[in-house]
């Protein structure tokens, strides 16, 4: 099973506007995305914050999405990145600096801010529907060769 790592600040919706608030669109939000892929992907939510902030985030996930999502509080970036599933992993973040590692598929949420991703293979999206389309595409085609393959 592939692992998908998602920075927490990209999933807690505060608005229905896809462009101005990360991943918060009413018709296809993180909960819809999670429910679609929960049997095919291992979800790991990544947090960088105080114990109190992480406790709030865990409670939000439990109440609004699922009690079965793994959550990791990263205090040491190097140790965390050492443990990633680089071969089959997906990393989603709105912080481009979090994506400069060797993980297979890197997705940047961008709310219109100018970000330099030139000369990289980082995919830039604006909402969960975009991410759904990317994962759907790569469930049928190999990331490196684009040869047709099976489902995720």
XYZ file of C-alpha atoms in Angstrom:
152
model
C 0.000 0.000 0.000
C 1.268 3.485 -0.843
C 1.660 6.078 1.888
C 0.378 9.615 1.534
C 1.894 12.245 3.853
C -0.135 15.437 4.267
C 0.776 18.541 6.250
C -2.081 19.170 8.700
C -2.358 22.865 7.848
C -3.588 21.771 4.404
C -6.648 19.834 5.556
C -8.484 21.830 8.212
C -11.016 23.843 6.214
C -11.953 27.340 7.242
C -13.781 28.424 4.089
C -15.550 27.019 1.035
C -13.252 28.935 -1.310
C -10.811 26.582 -3.052
C -8.393 29.306 -4.096
C -8.011 31.345 -0.921
C -7.932 28.575 1.706
C -5.943 25.360 1.224
C -8.004 22.313 0.245
C -11.332 23.632 1.446
C -13.945 23.195 -1.254
C -17.437 22.149 -0.307
C -18.073 19.602 -3.064
C -14.767 17.727 -2.693
C -12.898 18.392 0.538
C -10.356 16.347 2.481
C -13.031 14.123 4.027
C -14.314 13.149 0.564
C -10.742 12.544 -0.559
C -9.981 10.437 2.512
C -13.128 8.341 2.092
C -12.304 7.696 -1.565
C -8.712 6.558 -0.908
C -8.717 5.204 2.661
C -8.767 1.577 1.509
C -5.962 2.104 -1.016
C -3.600 4.509 0.749
C -2.028 4.681 4.193
C -2.685 8.257 5.401
C -0.123 9.988 7.627
C -0.914 13.532 8.756
C 2.211 15.565 9.503
C 2.160 18.261 12.165
C 4.795 20.672 13.373
C 3.632 22.299 16.560
C 3.244 22.334 20.290
C 1.661 19.414 22.139
C -1.463 21.527 22.647
C -1.715 22.330 18.931
C -1.242 18.668 18.011
C -3.889 17.617 20.547
C -6.328 20.088 18.909
C -5.448 18.755 15.461
C -5.934 15.113 16.519
C -9.332 16.016 17.995
C -10.326 17.841 14.810
C -9.369 14.806 12.699
C -11.260 12.448 15.008
C -14.381 14.596 15.011
C -14.430 15.626 11.352
C -12.751 12.861 9.367
C -11.791 9.580 11.028
C -10.280 8.050 14.128
C -8.109 5.775 11.968
C -5.651 8.336 10.571
C -2.064 8.218 11.776
C -0.667 11.576 12.886
C 3.001 12.408 13.374
C 4.343 15.484 15.176
C 7.653 16.354 13.572
C 10.166 17.939 15.890
C 13.212 16.792 13.932
C 12.784 17.187 10.162
C 15.823 15.018 9.344
C 14.617 12.065 11.433
C 11.125 12.347 9.952
C 12.335 12.422 6.352
C 14.614 9.431 7.035
C 11.491 7.355 7.741
C 9.432 8.255 4.661
C 8.312 5.692 2.079
C 10.347 7.202 -0.745
C 9.656 4.439 -3.252
C 5.846 4.580 -3.136
C 5.102 7.736 -1.156
C 3.173 10.889 -1.905
C 3.832 14.117 0.032
C 1.380 17.039 0.008
C 2.328 20.392 1.495
C 1.766 24.104 0.998
C 5.392 24.661 2.047
C 7.659 24.120 -0.937
C 10.666 23.640 1.377
C 9.010 20.498 2.785
C 8.948 18.995 -0.701
C 12.635 19.095 -1.576
C 13.364 15.491 -0.759
C 13.479 12.288 -2.755
C 9.907 11.113 -2.218
C 8.332 9.718 -5.381
C 5.385 12.085 -5.879
C 5.481 15.610 -4.430
C 2.432 17.876 -4.567
C 2.444 21.554 -3.659
C -0.776 23.309 -2.702
C -0.497 26.821 -4.035
C -3.043 29.519 -3.281
C -1.764 31.835 -6.000
C 1.495 32.813 -4.313
C 4.438 32.914 -6.707
C 6.593 29.879 -5.915
C 9.688 28.829 -7.831
C 9.357 25.157 -8.692
C 11.278 25.422 -11.949
C 13.570 22.509 -12.695
C 11.735 20.255 -10.219
C 9.147 17.543 -10.567
C 6.835 19.070 -7.949
C 3.205 19.136 -9.077
C 1.292 22.305 -8.162
C -2.427 22.172 -7.290
C -5.142 24.441 -5.934
C -7.587 21.991 -4.313
C -8.288 18.375 -3.315
C -10.031 17.718 -6.630
C -6.720 18.445 -8.389
C -4.970 15.960 -6.102
C -7.668 13.379 -6.766
C -7.079 13.747 -10.513
C -3.302 13.335 -10.075
C -3.674 10.177 -7.978
C -6.234 8.802 -10.398
C -3.814 9.366 -13.293
C -0.879 7.765 -11.466
C -3.020 4.818 -10.422
C -3.140 3.913 -14.127
C 0.326 5.030 -15.272
C 3.803 4.485 -13.839
C 5.251 7.732 -12.472
C 8.677 7.287 -14.090
C 7.851 5.627 -17.418
C 4.188 6.539 -17.908
C 3.596 2.919 -18.896
C 0.071 1.679 -18.149
C -0.225 -0.241 -14.847
C -2.847 -1.450 -12.313
C -4.754 0.450 -9.650
C -3.150 1.999 -6.541
